[in-house]
Amino acid sequence: SSTLSSTMKKPFAEIIESSLHVWLAQSWQWNCPPDYGSLVTVAQEGRTLIGLVYEVGTGSMDPTRYPFAYQKTQAELLKEQPQIFEFLKTTFSCLVLGHHHRDRMRYITPSQPATIHSFVQPISDDLNRQFLISV
């Protein structure tokens, strides 16, 4: 599958824009985005921020090279013109739902936004349980 496995708990992206309420991250592989609606986390100076993926998009990294229709399948293009995929990037936006700090789940905005270049990973099973039980 080209989408991110829900069993994978390793970092797969990093933050490229951030505010107190939302962050924008770029996937390290253009074809491995998180699922829309999934929960992801960012470890941050003694706390873990929890975000909900609400937007996912793929496009060109280079504003002068815009993808266009070739009338071929992705498999055909990967075989015949693999270089065109080198210019793709996938970004996703997350709404900050809260954070885990000092063994407590907090459903408030953290005091600082996520740091640029922080790694994003799927929420752990344990943190997911804590988050859902406390709601």
PDB file of C-alpha atoms in Angstrom:
ATOM      1  CA  SER A   1       0.000   0.000   0.000  1.00  0.00           C
ATOM      2  CA  SER A   2       1.251   3.488  -0.754  1.00  0.00           C
ATOM      3  CA  THR A   3      -0.423   5.030   2.280  1.00  0.00           C
ATOM      4  CA  LEU A   4       1.105   5.142   5.704  1.00  0.00           C
ATOM      5  CA  SER A   5       0.516   1.946   7.670  1.00  0.00           C
ATOM      6  CA  SER A   6      -1.417   2.445  10.889  1.00  0.00           C
ATOM      7  CA  THR A   7       0.892  -0.067  12.581  1.00  0.00           C
ATOM      8  CA  MET A   8       3.976   1.984  11.692  1.00  0.00           C
ATOM      9  CA  LYS A   9       4.872   4.255  14.601  1.00  0.00           C
ATOM     10  CA  LYS A  10       8.092   5.750  13.253  1.00  0.00           C
ATOM     11  CA  PRO A  11       8.490   9.368  12.147  1.00  0.00           C
ATOM     12  CA  PHE A  12       7.529   9.878   8.502  1.00  0.00           C
ATOM     13  CA  ALA A  13       7.413  13.657   8.062  1.00  0.00           C
ATOM     14  CA  GLU A  14       8.575  16.952   9.476  1.00  0.00           C
ATOM     15  CA  ILE A  15       7.004  20.278  10.275  1.00  0.00           C
ATOM     16  CA  ILE A  16       7.585  23.035   7.727  1.00  0.00           C
ATOM     17  CA  GLU A  17       5.118  25.656   9.069  1.00  0.00           C
ATOM     18  CA  SER A  18       3.656  26.011  12.525  1.00  0.00           C
ATOM     19  CA  SER A  19       1.325  28.064  14.694  1.00  0.00           C
ATOM     20  CA  LEU A  20      -0.325  27.424  18.045  1.00  0.00           C
ATOM     21  CA  HIS A  21      -3.418  25.888  16.447  1.00  0.00           C
ATOM     22  CA  VAL A  22      -2.183  24.166  13.276  1.00  0.00           C
ATOM     23  CA  TRP A  23       0.935  22.821  11.645  1.00  0.00           C
ATOM     24  CA  LEU A  24       1.912  21.951   8.090  1.00  0.00           C
ATOM     25  CA  ALA A  25       4.217  18.998   7.561  1.00  0.00           C
ATOM     26  CA  GLN A  26       5.918  17.452   4.556  1.00  0.00           C
ATOM     27  CA  SER A  27       6.063  13.672   4.183  1.00  0.00           C
ATOM     28  CA  TRP A  28       9.541  12.320   3.543  1.00  0.00           C
ATOM     29  CA  GLN A  29       8.100  10.153   0.756  1.00  0.00           C
ATOM     30  CA  TRP A  30       5.572  11.775  -1.550  1.00  0.00           C
ATOM     31  CA  ASN A  31       3.518   8.569  -1.821  1.00  0.00           C
ATOM     32  CA  CYS A  32       3.239   7.855   1.942  1.00  0.00           C
ATOM     33  CA  PRO A  33       0.850  10.444   3.377  1.00  0.00           C
ATOM     34  CA  PRO A  34      -1.074   9.959   6.610  1.00  0.00           C
ATOM     35  CA  ASP A  35      -4.757   9.122   6.300  1.00  0.00           C
ATOM     36  CA  TYR A  36      -7.246  11.961   6.406  1.00  0.00           C
ATOM     37  CA  GLY A  37      -8.726  12.075   9.911  1.00  0.00           C
ATOM     38  CA  SER A  38      -5.846  10.219  11.551  1.00  0.00           C
ATOM     39  CA  LEU A  39      -4.112  11.313  14.743  1.00  0.00           C
ATOM     40  CA  VAL A  40      -0.406  12.107  14.640  1.00  0.00           C
ATOM     41  CA  THR A  41       2.061  13.344  17.233  1.00  0.00           C
ATOM     42  CA  VAL A  42       5.083  15.597  17.553  1.00  0.00           C
ATOM     43  CA  ALA A  43       7.491  15.162  20.484  1.00  0.00           C
ATOM     44  CA  GLN A  44       8.366  18.584  21.823  1.00  0.00           C
ATOM     45  CA  GLU A  45      10.490  19.522  24.864  1.00  0.00           C
ATOM     46  CA  GLY A  46       8.873  17.263  27.462  1.00  0.00           C
ATOM     47  CA  ARG A  47       5.448  17.203  25.863  1.00  0.00           C
ATOM     48  CA  THR A  48       3.792  15.452  22.961  1.00  0.00           C
ATOM     49  CA  LEU A  49       1.511  17.483  20.711  1.00  0.00           C
ATOM     50  CA  ILE A  50      -1.476  15.649  19.232  1.00  0.00           C
ATOM     51  CA  GLY A  51      -2.829  16.683  15.851  1.00  0.00           C
ATOM     52  CA  LEU A  52      -5.713  15.665  13.612  1.00  0.00           C
ATOM     53  CA  VAL A  53      -4.904  15.402   9.892  1.00  0.00           C
ATOM     54  CA  TYR A  54      -7.478  17.572   8.092  1.00  0.00           C
ATOM     55  CA  GLU A  55      -5.828  18.255   4.716  1.00  0.00           C
ATOM     56  CA  VAL A  56      -3.529  16.169   2.514  1.00  0.00           C
ATOM     57  CA  GLY A  57      -2.168  17.233  -0.866  1.00  0.00           C
ATOM     58  CA  THR A  58       0.485  16.261  -3.390  1.00  0.00           C
ATOM     59  CA  GLY A  59       2.038  18.590  -5.938  1.00  0.00           C
ATOM     60  CA  SER A  60       5.258  19.809  -7.476  1.00  0.00           C
ATOM     61  CA  MET A  61       8.235  20.879  -5.364  1.00  0.00           C
ATOM     62  CA  ASP A  62       9.302  23.192  -8.171  1.00  0.00           C
ATOM     63  CA  PRO A  63       6.846  25.969  -9.081  1.00  0.00           C
ATOM     64  CA  THR A  64       8.204  25.972 -12.652  1.00  0.00           C
ATOM     65  CA  ARG A  65       7.491  22.251 -13.145  1.00  0.00           C
ATOM     66  CA  TYR A  66       3.796  21.526 -12.918  1.00  0.00           C
ATOM     67  CA  PRO A  67       2.527  17.923 -13.304  1.00  0.00           C
ATOM     68  CA  PHE A  68       0.333  17.342 -16.321  1.00  0.00           C
ATOM     69  CA  ALA A  69      -1.723  14.459 -17.728  1.00  0.00           C
ATOM     70  CA  TYR A  70       0.212  11.840 -19.698  1.00  0.00           C
ATOM     71  CA  GLN A  71      -2.704   9.452 -20.320  1.00  0.00           C
ATOM     72  CA  LYS A  72      -0.688   6.646 -18.692  1.00  0.00           C
ATOM     73  CA  THR A  73      -1.061   4.747 -15.442  1.00  0.00           C
ATOM     74  CA  GLN A  74       1.210   5.446 -12.509  1.00  0.00           C
ATOM     75  CA  ALA A  75       2.878   2.059 -13.081  1.00  0.00           C
ATOM     76  CA  GLU A  76       3.574   2.947 -16.726  1.00  0.00           C
ATOM     77  CA  LEU A  77       4.987   6.326 -15.750  1.00  0.00           C
ATOM     78  CA  LEU A  78       7.176   4.813 -13.021  1.00  0.00           C
ATOM     79  CA  LYS A  79       8.632   2.462 -15.625  1.00  0.00           C
ATOM     80  CA  GLU A  80       8.971   4.919 -18.516  1.00  0.00           C
ATOM     81  CA  GLN A  81       9.623   8.259 -16.767  1.00  0.00           C
ATOM     82  CA  PRO A  82      10.575   7.675 -13.116  1.00  0.00           C
ATOM     83  CA  GLN A  83      12.251  11.091 -12.930  1.00  0.00           C
ATOM     84  CA  ILE A  84       8.915  12.929 -12.947  1.00  0.00           C
ATOM     85  CA  PHE A  85       8.174  11.590  -9.460  1.00  0.00           C
ATOM     86  CA  GLU A  86      11.345  13.157  -8.057  1.00  0.00           C
ATOM     87  CA  PHE A  87       9.684  16.576  -8.200  1.00  0.00           C
ATOM     88  CA  LEU A  88       6.601  15.618  -6.175  1.00  0.00           C
ATOM     89  CA  LYS A  89       5.973  16.464  -2.548  1.00  0.00           C
ATOM     90  CA  THR A  90       3.130  15.623  -0.215  1.00  0.00           C
ATOM     91  CA  THR A  91       2.132  17.963   2.571  1.00  0.00           C
ATOM     92  CA  PHE A  92      -0.567  17.682   5.193  1.00  0.00           C
ATOM     93  CA  SER A  93      -2.127  20.022   7.723  1.00  0.00           C
ATOM     94  CA  CYS A  94      -2.974  19.132  11.297  1.00  0.00           C
ATOM     95  CA  LEU A  95      -5.246  20.786  13.812  1.00  0.00           C
ATOM     96  CA  VAL A  96      -3.742  20.716  17.308  1.00  0.00           C
ATOM     97  CA  LEU A  97      -6.216  18.898  19.573  1.00  0.00           C
ATOM     98  CA  GLY A  98      -4.133  18.999  22.724  1.00  0.00           C
ATOM     99  CA  HIS A  99      -0.948  17.706  24.240  1.00  0.00           C
ATOM    100  CA  HIS A 100       0.352  15.167  26.731  1.00  0.00           C
ATOM    101  CA  HIS A 101       2.526  16.727  29.421  1.00  0.00           C
ATOM    102  CA  ARG A 102       3.678  15.458  32.835  1.00  0.00           C
ATOM    103  CA  ASP A 103       1.638  12.256  32.492  1.00  0.00           C
ATOM    104  CA  ARG A 104      -1.572  14.190  31.845  1.00  0.00           C
ATOM    105  CA  MET A 105      -3.635  14.618  28.732  1.00  0.00           C
ATOM    106  CA  ARG A 106      -4.461  18.278  28.178  1.00  0.00           C
ATOM    107  CA  TYR A 107      -7.141  19.287  25.696  1.00  0.00           C
ATOM    108  CA  ILE A 108      -5.833  22.811  25.281  1.00  0.00           C
ATOM    109  CA  THR A 109      -3.433  24.549  22.943  1.00  0.00           C
ATOM    110  CA  PRO A 110       0.172  24.207  24.131  1.00  0.00           C
ATOM    111  CA  SER A 111       2.023  27.353  25.194  1.00  0.00           C
ATOM    112  CA  GLN A 112       4.377  27.148  22.191  1.00  0.00           C
ATOM    113  CA  PRO A 113       3.806  26.035  18.588  1.00  0.00           C
ATOM    114  CA  ALA A 114       5.507  22.933  17.249  1.00  0.00           C
ATOM    115  CA  THR A 115       9.098  23.650  16.282  1.00  0.00           C
ATOM    116  CA  ILE A 116       9.983  23.764  12.584  1.00  0.00           C
ATOM    117  CA  HIS A 117      11.734  20.538  11.477  1.00  0.00           C
ATOM    118  CA  SER A 118      10.224  18.531  14.349  1.00  0.00           C
ATOM    119  CA  PHE A 119       9.391  14.982  13.304  1.00  0.00           C
ATOM    120  CA  VAL A 120       5.790  13.794  12.909  1.00  0.00           C
ATOM    121  CA  GLN A 121       4.724  10.224  13.603  1.00  0.00           C
ATOM    122  CA  PRO A 122       1.478   8.279  13.989  1.00  0.00           C
ATOM    123  CA  ILE A 123       0.038   8.346  17.490  1.00  0.00           C
ATOM    124  CA  SER A 124       1.173   5.423  19.658  1.00  0.00           C
ATOM    125  CA  ASP A 125      -1.445   2.897  20.760  1.00  0.00           C
ATOM    126  CA  ASP A 126      -0.924   3.879  24.410  1.00  0.00           C
ATOM    127  CA  LEU A 127      -1.263   7.609  23.799  1.00  0.00           C
ATOM    128  CA  ASN A 128      -4.277   7.004  21.554  1.00  0.00           C
ATOM    129  CA  ARG A 129      -6.011   5.088  24.373  1.00  0.00           C
ATOM    130  CA  GLN A 130      -5.219   7.858  26.871  1.00  0.00           C
ATOM    131  CA  PHE A 131      -6.469  10.493  24.463  1.00  0.00           C
ATOM    132  CA  LEU A 132      -9.757   8.715  23.730  1.00  0.00           C
ATOM    133  CA  ILE A 133     -10.464   7.648  27.332  1.00  0.00           C
ATOM    134  CA  SER A 134     -10.009  11.167  28.643  1.00  0.00           C
ATOM    135  CA  VAL A 135     -12.354  12.791  26.128  1.00  0.00           C
TER     136      VAL A 135
END
